[in-house]
Amino acid sequence: MANQEELELDTHSAVYYHWRVWELTGLMRPPGISRLAYRMYSIVLNSVVTVLFPLSLIARLLFTTNMAGLCENLTITITDVVANLKFVNVYLVRSQLQEIRSLLRRMDKRTKSVGDPAELSALRREVDIAQGSFRTFARIFVFGTTLSCVRVVIRPDRELLYPAWFGVDWKNSTRNYVLINIYQLFGLTVQAIQNCASDSYPPAFLCLLTGHMRALELRVRRIGYGADGKEEVYEELVECIRDLMRVHRLREIIQQILSVACMAQFACSAAVQCTVAMHFLYMADDKDLTAMIISIVFFTAVTLEVFVICFFGDRMRTQSEALCDAFYACNWVEQLPKFKRALLFTLARTQRPSLIFAGNYIALSLETFEQVIRFTYSAFTLLLRAK
């Protein structure tokens, strides 16, 4: 058995940063704050940023007259609107998020009662990966926000952080220009924080599911190889079956949470890829190197976002297959008939690997990412021929 220090485990800490962001941006009321005060704070913050910020981008898009500007503004607008929809989806599934929190506590308690160092290490590794993914996304958003600010500062003429319409003359009014840029910087910062959590919580939850599957796999493989009697081994199998039911329940909740968010990401990526392809083709004629670089960066970013969720989804599927194999690998030959019957029923339940589906239809797997790349290539070729 591991000592008390080694048994310290809280897998919900994988989404610790996300939870803090959701509290900060008005989705999850932290303890110690009154319901009314937090509700007013949430309404004001999200009205000023989550609603008005994308509306200013959409309004600017409607006033764009040239194709190059339309493509550039459309890319930014689509990305921001979809990001806000994913943020709203977090609000709609907050009850499922609370259920995951309580379920993880029960699963952690079970793992600590077993006390196997390999299981604890596997879960801690997934927590570290999940937290690392958030920090990686945070660095990317900090870099993007800083780059937007630098671009405004170094330009000789007046320009906003993002193309937007506010209904006032900011080019000839210093006061309006400063106020709008202050608002955009505030809105951009809040949106970056929101988007960082929205883009990184699907990999984090997939890591949690993968980790608990791995811990259960190790637990199942040990069944029957100890010095316990056959009745004790049967009880051990029953406990592992209960653990498997908890894992399946965790997968069901994560499916509910990620279905809309991942589908929105797929739709956003497809729309942005096509728009960026058009922008790239038009800028190639104008030999605008800066615009072409921006197009390539946007294209790469949305493609990588799809790759990340497909990679972690495929990783979870591979682990679910290993969990199924673990039931075959336990020492079942010498066990009681009731052990073998329970094992047969369990094997029948675990024959199909677990998958998370975007929109309950598109599997999060590397095969799906390959299809996305093929679709992108086909769309780009079609646009090139139609040009």
GROMACS .gro file of C-alpha atoms in nm:
model
  387
    1MET     CA    1   0.000   0.000   0.000
    2ALA     CA    2   0.115   0.352  -0.077
    3ASN     CA    3   0.177   0.596   0.206
    4GLN     CA    4  -0.061   0.882   0.281
    5GLU     CA    5   0.135   1.136   0.076
    6GLU     CA    6   0.120   0.913  -0.233
    7LEU     CA    7  -0.256   0.867  -0.191
    8GLU     CA    8  -0.327   1.238  -0.236
    9LEU     CA    9  -0.532   1.247  -0.555
   10ASP     CA   10  -0.784   1.486  -0.708
   11THR     CA   11  -0.840   1.421  -1.077
   12HIS     CA   12  -1.087   1.709  -1.098
   13SER     CA   13  -0.784   1.936  -1.068
   14ALA     CA   14  -0.732   1.857  -1.439
   15VAL     CA   15  -0.995   2.125  -1.504
   16TYR     CA   16  -0.889   2.352  -1.216
   17TYR     CA   17  -0.790   2.638  -1.450
   18HIS     CA   18  -1.108   2.598  -1.653
   19TRP     CA   19  -1.320   2.614  -1.340
   20ARG     CA   20  -1.146   2.935  -1.230
   21VAL     CA   21  -1.208   3.088  -1.574
   22TRP     CA   22  -1.576   2.992  -1.562
   23GLU     CA   23  -1.606   3.152  -1.218
   24LEU     CA   24  -1.428   3.465  -1.339
   25THR     CA   25  -1.645   3.497  -1.653
   26GLY     CA   26  -1.980   3.454  -1.479
   27LEU     CA   27  -2.068   3.087  -1.542
   28MET     CA   28  -1.994   2.917  -1.210
   29ARG     CA   29  -2.069   3.099  -0.885
   30PRO     CA   30  -1.774   3.060  -0.647
   31PRO     CA   31  -1.838   2.998  -0.276
   32GLY     CA   32  -1.870   3.303  -0.054
   33ILE     CA   33  -2.044   3.525  -0.312
   34SER     CA   34  -2.418   3.595  -0.296
   35ARG     CA   35  -2.631   3.462  -0.578
   36LEU     CA   36  -2.776   3.806  -0.663
   37ALA     CA   37  -2.440   3.986  -0.672
   38TYR     CA   38  -2.283   3.718  -0.889
   39ARG     CA   39  -2.582   3.715  -1.125
   40MET     CA   40  -2.558   4.092  -1.174
   41TYR     CA   41  -2.183   4.064  -1.234
   42SER     CA   42  -2.240   3.785  -1.488
   43ILE     CA   43  -2.512   3.977  -1.675
   44VAL     CA   44  -2.306   4.298  -1.702
   45LEU     CA   45  -1.982   4.126  -1.806
   46ASN     CA   46  -2.140   3.900  -2.067
   47SER     CA   47  -2.364   4.174  -2.206
   48VAL     CA   48  -2.065   4.404  -2.257
   49VAL     CA   49  -1.831   4.139  -2.397
   50THR     CA   50  -1.993   3.809  -2.495
   51VAL     CA   51  -2.284   3.982  -2.674
   52LEU     CA   52  -2.158   4.325  -2.788
   53PHE     CA   53  -1.809   4.223  -2.899
   54PRO     CA   54  -1.921   3.976  -3.173
   55LEU     CA   55  -2.207   4.212  -3.270
   56SER     CA   56  -1.953   4.485  -3.348
   57LEU     CA   57  -1.763   4.240  -3.570
   58ILE     CA   58  -2.080   4.132  -3.751
   59ALA     CA   59  -2.181   4.497  -3.806
   60ARG     CA   60  -1.841   4.573  -3.957
   61LEU     CA   61  -1.873   4.270  -4.182
   62LEU     CA   62  -2.202   4.402  -4.321
   63PHE     CA   63  -2.034   4.729  -4.424
   64THR     CA   64  -1.741   4.560  -4.603
   65THR     CA   65  -1.751   4.613  -4.981
   66ASN     CA   66  -1.437   4.446  -5.123
   67MET     CA   67  -1.375   4.070  -5.144
   68ALA     CA   68  -1.036   4.072  -4.971
   69GLY     CA   69  -1.172   4.267  -4.674
   70LEU     CA   70  -1.482   4.048  -4.664
   71CYS     CA   71  -1.275   3.730  -4.643
   72GLU     CA   72  -1.048   3.872  -4.373
   73ASN     CA   73  -1.335   4.005  -4.161
   74LEU     CA   74  -1.542   3.690  -4.216
   75THR     CA   75  -1.259   3.472  -4.085
   76ILE     CA   76  -1.235   3.673  -3.763
   77THR     CA   77  -1.613   3.697  -3.721
   78ILE     CA   78  -1.679   3.325  -3.769
   79THR     CA   79  -1.406   3.235  -3.521
   80ASP     CA   80  -1.535   3.476  -3.257
   81VAL     CA   81  -1.904   3.388  -3.297
   82VAL     CA   82  -1.838   3.013  -3.274
   83ALA     CA   83  -1.613   3.067  -2.972
   84ASN     CA   84  -1.897   3.251  -2.799
   85LEU     CA   85  -2.141   2.973  -2.887
   86LYS     CA   86  -1.904   2.721  -2.725
   87PHE     CA   87  -1.888   2.946  -2.419
   88VAL     CA   88  -2.267   2.958  -2.400
   89ASN     CA   89  -2.274   2.579  -2.430
   90VAL     CA   90  -2.067   2.557  -2.110
   91TYR     CA   91  -2.343   2.750  -1.933
   92LEU     CA   92  -2.606   2.510  -2.068
   93VAL     CA   93  -2.419   2.199  -1.948
   94ARG     CA   94  -2.313   2.332  -1.607
   95SER     CA   95  -2.531   2.073  -1.427
   96GLN     CA   96  -2.342   1.793  -1.608
   97LEU     CA   97  -2.014   1.958  -1.509
   98GLN     CA   98  -2.121   1.944  -1.144
   99GLU     CA   99  -2.217   1.577  -1.185
  100ILE     CA  100  -1.873   1.500  -1.328
  101ARG     CA  101  -1.717   1.668  -1.027
  102SER     CA  102  -1.904   1.447  -0.779
  103LEU     CA  103  -1.849   1.133  -0.989
  104LEU     CA  104  -1.474   1.195  -1.004
  105ARG     CA  105  -1.462   1.222  -0.626
  106ARG     CA  106  -1.616   0.875  -0.592
  107MET     CA  107  -1.379   0.731  -0.853
  108ASP     CA  108  -1.078   0.894  -0.684
  109LYS     CA  109  -1.188   0.752  -0.349
  110ARG     CA  110  -1.202   0.404  -0.500
  111THR     CA  111  -0.855   0.443  -0.655
  112LYS     CA  112  -0.709   0.563  -0.326
  113SER     CA  113  -0.867   0.270  -0.141
  114VAL     CA  114  -0.694   0.031  -0.384
  115GLY     CA  115  -0.371   0.225  -0.339
  116ASP     CA  116  -0.184   0.088  -0.639
  117PRO     CA  117   0.108   0.320  -0.730
  118ALA     CA  118   0.075   0.247  -1.103
  119GLU     CA  119  -0.292   0.353  -1.103
  120LEU     CA  120  -0.215   0.671  -0.910
  121SER     CA  121   0.072   0.752  -1.145
  122ALA     CA  122  -0.146   0.700  -1.453
  123LEU     CA  123  -0.413   0.938  -1.320
  124ARG     CA  124  -0.161   1.203  -1.217
  125ARG     CA  125  -0.004   1.187  -1.563
  126GLU     CA  126  -0.339   1.260  -1.728
  127VAL     CA  127  -0.402   1.549  -1.488
  128ASP     CA  128  -0.063   1.696  -1.582
  129ILE     CA  129  -0.139   1.658  -1.955
  130ALA     CA  130  -0.477   1.830  -1.914
  131GLN     CA  131  -0.331   2.121  -1.719
  132GLY     CA  132  -0.044   2.144  -1.967
  133SER     CA  133  -0.288   2.172  -2.257
  134PHE     CA  134  -0.460   2.467  -2.088
  135ARG     CA  135  -0.125   2.641  -2.033
  136THR     CA  136  -0.032   2.582  -2.397
  137PHE     CA  137  -0.358   2.735  -2.520
  138ALA     CA  138  -0.307   3.025  -2.276
  139ARG     CA  139   0.037   3.100  -2.421
  140ILE     CA  140  -0.108   3.096  -2.772
  141PHE     CA  141  -0.385   3.340  -2.680
  142VAL     CA  142  -0.143   3.569  -2.495
  143PHE     CA  143   0.081   3.573  -2.801
  144GLY     CA  144  -0.214   3.649  -3.031
  145THR     CA  145  -0.346   3.930  -2.812
  146THR     CA  146   0.000   4.083  -2.776
  147LEU     CA  147   0.056   4.064  -3.151
  148SER     CA  148  -0.271   4.250  -3.216
  149CYS     CA  149  -0.167   4.526  -2.975
  150VAL     CA  150   0.181   4.557  -3.128
  151ARG     CA  151   0.032   4.579  -3.478
  152VAL     CA  152  -0.186   4.873  -3.374
  153VAL     CA  153   0.102   5.054  -3.204
  154ILE     CA  154   0.352   5.028  -3.489
  155ARG     CA  155   0.114   5.124  -3.770
  156PRO     CA  156   0.152   5.488  -3.882
  157ASP     CA  157  -0.223   5.535  -3.931
  158ARG     CA  158  -0.504   5.473  -3.684
  159GLU     CA  159  -0.635   5.119  -3.671
  160LEU     CA  160  -0.846   4.915  -3.430
  161LEU     CA  161  -0.733   4.593  -3.266
  162TYR     CA  162  -0.997   4.413  -3.471
  163PRO     CA  163  -1.212   4.538  -3.760
  164ALA     CA  164  -1.538   4.641  -3.595
  165TRP     CA  165  -1.819   4.898  -3.633
  166PHE     CA  166  -1.917   5.128  -3.345
  167GLY     CA  167  -2.120   5.397  -3.520
  168VAL     CA  168  -1.883   5.682  -3.422
  169ASP     CA  169  -1.597   5.860  -3.600
  170TRP     CA  170  -1.285   5.719  -3.434
  171LYS     CA  171  -1.043   5.809  -3.713
  172ASN     CA  172  -1.081   6.184  -3.658
  173SER     CA  173  -1.154   6.181  -3.286
  174THR     CA  174  -0.874   6.093  -3.045
  175ARG     CA  175  -1.117   6.047  -2.757
  176ASN     CA  176  -1.334   5.802  -2.951
  177TYR     CA  177  -1.026   5.620  -3.080
  178VAL     CA  178  -0.880   5.573  -2.730
  179LEU     CA  179  -1.213   5.467  -2.576
  180ILE     CA  180  -1.283   5.214  -2.850
  181ASN     CA  181  -0.936   5.063  -2.824
  182ILE     CA  182  -0.969   5.039  -2.445
  183TYR     CA  183  -1.301   4.859  -2.490
  184GLN     CA  184  -1.156   4.630  -2.756
  185LEU     CA  185  -0.854   4.548  -2.540
  186PHE     CA  186  -1.081   4.466  -2.246
  187GLY     CA  187  -1.318   4.263  -2.465
  188LEU     CA  188  -1.030   4.088  -2.639
  189THR     CA  189  -0.875   3.992  -2.305
  190VAL     CA  190  -1.202   3.851  -2.169
  191GLN     CA  191  -1.272   3.671  -2.497
  192ALA     CA  192  -0.920   3.525  -2.497
  193ILE     CA  193  -0.972   3.390  -2.144
  194GLN     CA  194  -1.310   3.245  -2.242
  195ASN     CA  195  -1.175   3.090  -2.561
  196CYS     CA  196  -0.873   2.944  -2.384
  197ALA     CA  197  -1.103   2.749  -2.151
  198SER     CA  198  -1.351   2.660  -2.428
  199ASP     CA  199  -1.080   2.524  -2.660
  200SER     CA  200  -0.888   2.331  -2.394
  201TYR     CA  201  -1.165   2.170  -2.186
  202PRO     CA  202  -1.250   1.898  -2.445
  203PRO     CA  203  -0.891   1.759  -2.432
  204ALA     CA  204  -0.896   1.792  -2.051
  205PHE     CA  205  -1.212   1.583  -2.010
  206LEU     CA  206  -1.086   1.328  -2.261
  207CYS     CA  207  -0.767   1.301  -2.054
  208LEU     CA  208  -0.974   1.239  -1.741
  209LEU     CA  209  -1.168   0.963  -1.912
  210THR     CA  210  -0.850   0.808  -2.052
  211GLY     CA  211  -0.682   0.817  -1.713
  212HIS     CA  212  -0.965   0.642  -1.529
  213MET     CA  213  -0.985   0.381  -1.805
  214ARG     CA  214  -0.612   0.319  -1.766
  215ALA     CA  215  -0.640   0.287  -1.388
  216LEU     CA  216  -0.926   0.038  -1.424
  217GLU     CA  217  -0.732  -0.157  -1.687
  218LEU     CA  218  -0.443  -0.205  -1.444
  219ARG     CA  219  -0.687  -0.305  -1.170
  220VAL     CA  220  -0.863  -0.564  -1.386
  221ARG     CA  221  -0.539  -0.722  -1.509
  222ARG     CA  222  -0.445  -0.807  -1.149
  223ILE     CA  223  -0.766  -1.000  -1.079
  224GLY     CA  224  -0.698  -1.361  -0.977
  225TYR     CA  225  -0.321  -1.333  -0.954
  226GLY     CA  226  -0.304  -1.266  -0.580
  227ALA     CA  227  -0.328  -1.498  -0.284
  228ASP     CA  228  -0.698  -1.432  -0.222
  229GLY     CA  229  -0.959  -1.709  -0.222
  230LYS     CA  230  -1.198  -1.761  -0.509
  231GLU     CA  231  -1.486  -1.582  -0.332
  232GLU     CA  232  -1.265  -1.280  -0.269
  233VAL     CA  233  -1.158  -1.283  -0.634
  234TYR     CA  234  -1.523  -1.287  -0.742
  235GLU     CA  235  -1.598  -0.989  -0.516
  236GLU     CA  236  -1.301  -0.812  -0.666
  237LEU     CA  237  -1.445  -0.867  -1.014
  238VAL     CA  238  -1.783  -0.733  -0.899
  239GLU     CA  239  -1.615  -0.418  -0.767
  240CYS     CA  240  -1.431  -0.373  -1.098
  241ILE     CA  241  -1.761  -0.411  -1.285
  242ARG     CA  242  -1.903  -0.132  -1.066
  243ASP     CA  243  -1.597   0.075  -1.154
  244LEU     CA  244  -1.661   0.002  -1.522
  245MET     CA  245  -2.019   0.129  -1.485
  246ARG     CA  246  -1.883   0.453  -1.336
  247VAL     CA  247  -1.642   0.487  -1.630
  248HIS     CA  248  -1.931   0.436  -1.874
  249ARG     CA  249  -2.135   0.697  -1.690
  250LEU     CA  250  -1.842   0.938  -1.708
  251ARG     CA  251  -1.818   0.877  -2.082
  252GLU     CA  252  -2.192   0.944  -2.124
  253ILE     CA  253  -2.171   1.278  -1.943
  254ILE     CA  254  -1.860   1.383  -2.134
  255GLN     CA  255  -2.041   1.291  -2.458
  256GLN     CA  256  -2.327   1.525  -2.362
  257ILE     CA  257  -2.083   1.805  -2.278
  258LEU     CA  258  -1.858   1.777  -2.582
  259SER     CA  259  -2.109   1.690  -2.855
  260VAL     CA  260  -2.218   2.047  -2.936
  261ALA     CA  261  -1.880   2.207  -2.862
  262CYS     CA  262  -1.687   1.971  -3.091
  263MET     CA  263  -1.949   1.994  -3.367
  264ALA     CA  264  -1.924   2.373  -3.352
  265GLN     CA  265  -1.547   2.344  -3.380
  266PHE     CA  266  -1.573   2.117  -3.688
  267ALA     CA  267  -1.820   2.357  -3.853
  268CYS     CA  268  -1.604   2.659  -3.765
  269SER     CA  269  -1.291   2.494  -3.900
  270ALA     CA  270  -1.458   2.401  -4.229
  271ALA     CA  271  -1.599   2.753  -4.279
  272VAL     CA  272  -1.274   2.927  -4.183
  273GLN     CA  273  -1.063   2.697  -4.400
  274CYS     CA  274  -1.275   2.774  -4.707
  275THR     CA  275  -1.278   3.148  -4.630
  276VAL     CA  276  -0.903   3.157  -4.571
  277ALA     CA  277  -0.846   2.965  -4.894
  278MET     CA  278  -1.040   3.231  -5.087
  279HIS     CA  279  -0.854   3.508  -4.905
  280PHE     CA  280  -0.521   3.345  -4.981
  281LEU     CA  281  -0.602   3.314  -5.352
  282TYR     CA  282  -0.709   3.677  -5.385
  283MET     CA  283  -0.407   3.806  -5.189
  284ALA     CA  284  -0.173   3.595  -5.404
  285ASP     CA  285  -0.277   3.806  -5.702
  286ASP     CA  286  -0.220   4.130  -5.510
  287LYS     CA  287   0.117   4.005  -5.378
  288ASP     CA  288   0.018   4.119  -5.027
  289LEU     CA  289   0.272   3.918  -4.822
  290THR     CA  290   0.137   4.024  -4.482
  291ALA     CA  291  -0.219   3.922  -4.565
  292MET     CA  292  -0.097   3.590  -4.704
  293ILE     CA  293   0.095   3.515  -4.382
  294ILE     CA  294  -0.211   3.598  -4.172
  295SER     CA  295  -0.420   3.366  -4.390
  296ILE     CA  296  -0.172   3.080  -4.343
  297VAL     CA  297  -0.165   3.136  -3.965
  298PHE     CA  298  -0.546   3.129  -3.940
  299PHE     CA  299  -0.564   2.820  -4.160
  300THR     CA  300  -0.306   2.639  -3.948
  301ALA     CA  301  -0.471   2.741  -3.620
  302VAL     CA  302  -0.819   2.610  -3.700
  303THR     CA  303  -0.673   2.290  -3.844
  304LEU     CA  304  -0.469   2.228  -3.529
  305GLU     CA  305  -0.776   2.283  -3.310
  306VAL     CA  306  -0.950   1.996  -3.489
  307PHE     CA  307  -0.634   1.783  -3.470
  308VAL     CA  308  -0.609   1.828  -3.091
  309ILE     CA  309  -0.960   1.702  -3.013
  310CYS     CA  310  -0.928   1.420  -3.269
  311PHE     CA  311  -0.592   1.315  -3.123
  312PHE     CA  312  -0.721   1.298  -2.765
  313GLY     CA  313  -1.042   1.128  -2.880
  314ASP     CA  314  -0.839   0.864  -3.063
  315ARG     CA  315  -0.615   0.823  -2.761
  316MET     CA  316  -0.919   0.756  -2.542
  317ARG     CA  317  -1.051   0.500  -2.794
  318THR     CA  318  -0.719   0.314  -2.788
  319GLN     CA  319  -0.732   0.304  -2.408
  320SER     CA  320  -1.088   0.168  -2.413
  321GLU     CA  321  -0.969  -0.118  -2.633
  322ALA     CA  322  -0.690  -0.191  -2.384
  323LEU     CA  323  -0.950  -0.195  -2.104
  324CYS     CA  324  -1.150  -0.457  -2.294
  325ASP     CA  325  -0.835  -0.667  -2.341
  326ALA     CA  326  -0.769  -0.647  -1.966
  327PHE     CA  327  -1.078  -0.858  -1.890
  328TYR     CA  328  -0.936  -1.131  -2.114
  329ALA     CA  329  -0.599  -1.100  -1.940
  330CYS     CA  330  -0.724  -1.158  -1.585
  331ASN     CA  331  -0.682  -1.505  -1.433
  332TRP     CA  332  -1.031  -1.633  -1.508
  333VAL     CA  333  -0.948  -1.998  -1.586
  334GLU     CA  334  -0.932  -2.115  -1.225
  335GLN     CA  335  -1.226  -1.914  -1.095
  336LEU     CA  336  -1.581  -2.003  -0.991
  337PRO     CA  337  -1.859  -2.050  -1.250
  338LYS     CA  338  -2.036  -1.734  -1.130
  339PHE     CA  339  -1.711  -1.543  -1.188
  340LYS     CA  340  -1.700  -1.667  -1.548
  341ARG     CA  341  -2.067  -1.581  -1.607
  342ALA     CA  342  -2.016  -1.227  -1.478
  343LEU     CA  343  -1.704  -1.196  -1.690
  344LEU     CA  344  -1.889  -1.310  -2.006
  345PHE     CA  345  -2.163  -1.049  -1.953
  346THR     CA  346  -1.896  -0.782  -1.900
  347LEU     CA  347  -1.706  -0.883  -2.214
  348ALA     CA  348  -2.028  -0.861  -2.416
  349ARG     CA  349  -2.069  -0.502  -2.288
  350THR     CA  350  -1.713  -0.398  -2.370
  351GLN     CA  351  -1.680  -0.537  -2.723
  352ARG     CA  352  -1.725  -0.201  -2.892
  353PRO     CA  353  -1.457   0.059  -2.818
  354SER     CA  354  -1.574   0.381  -2.654
  355LEU     CA  355  -1.588   0.689  -2.876
  356ILE     CA  356  -1.693   1.049  -2.830
  357PHE     CA  357  -1.899   1.191  -3.117
  358ALA     CA  358  -1.928   1.551  -3.231
  359GLY     CA  359  -2.295   1.621  -3.282
  360ASN     CA  360  -2.361   1.255  -3.191
  361TYR     CA  361  -2.243   1.168  -3.542
  362ILE     CA  362  -1.876   1.250  -3.615
  363ALA     CA  363  -1.630   1.036  -3.419
  364LEU     CA  364  -1.337   1.212  -3.256
  365SER     CA  365  -1.057   1.005  -3.407
  366LEU     CA  366  -0.753   1.046  -3.627
  367GLU     CA  367  -0.950   0.891  -3.914
  368THR     CA  368  -1.192   1.184  -3.888
  369PHE     CA  369  -0.903   1.431  -3.893
  370GLU     CA  370  -0.773   1.261  -4.208
  371GLN     CA  371  -1.115   1.309  -4.369
  372VAL     CA  372  -1.112   1.677  -4.267
  373ILE     CA  373  -0.774   1.723  -4.438
  374ARG     CA  374  -0.902   1.551  -4.752
  375PHE     CA  375  -1.212   1.774  -4.753
  376THR     CA  376  -0.994   2.082  -4.711
  377TYR     CA  377  -0.772   1.981  -5.000
  378SER     CA  378  -1.075   1.910  -5.222
  379ALA     CA  379  -1.234   2.246  -5.137
  380PHE     CA  380  -0.911   2.434  -5.202
  381THR     CA  381  -0.867   2.257  -5.538
  382LEU     CA  382  -1.225   2.341  -5.635
  383LEU     CA  383  -1.178   2.707  -5.548
  384LEU     CA  384  -0.851   2.716  -5.741
  385ARG     CA  385  -1.021   2.581  -6.053
  386ALA     CA  386  -1.318   2.816  -6.017
  387LYS     CA  387  -1.097   3.121  -5.978
   0.00000   0.00000   0.00000
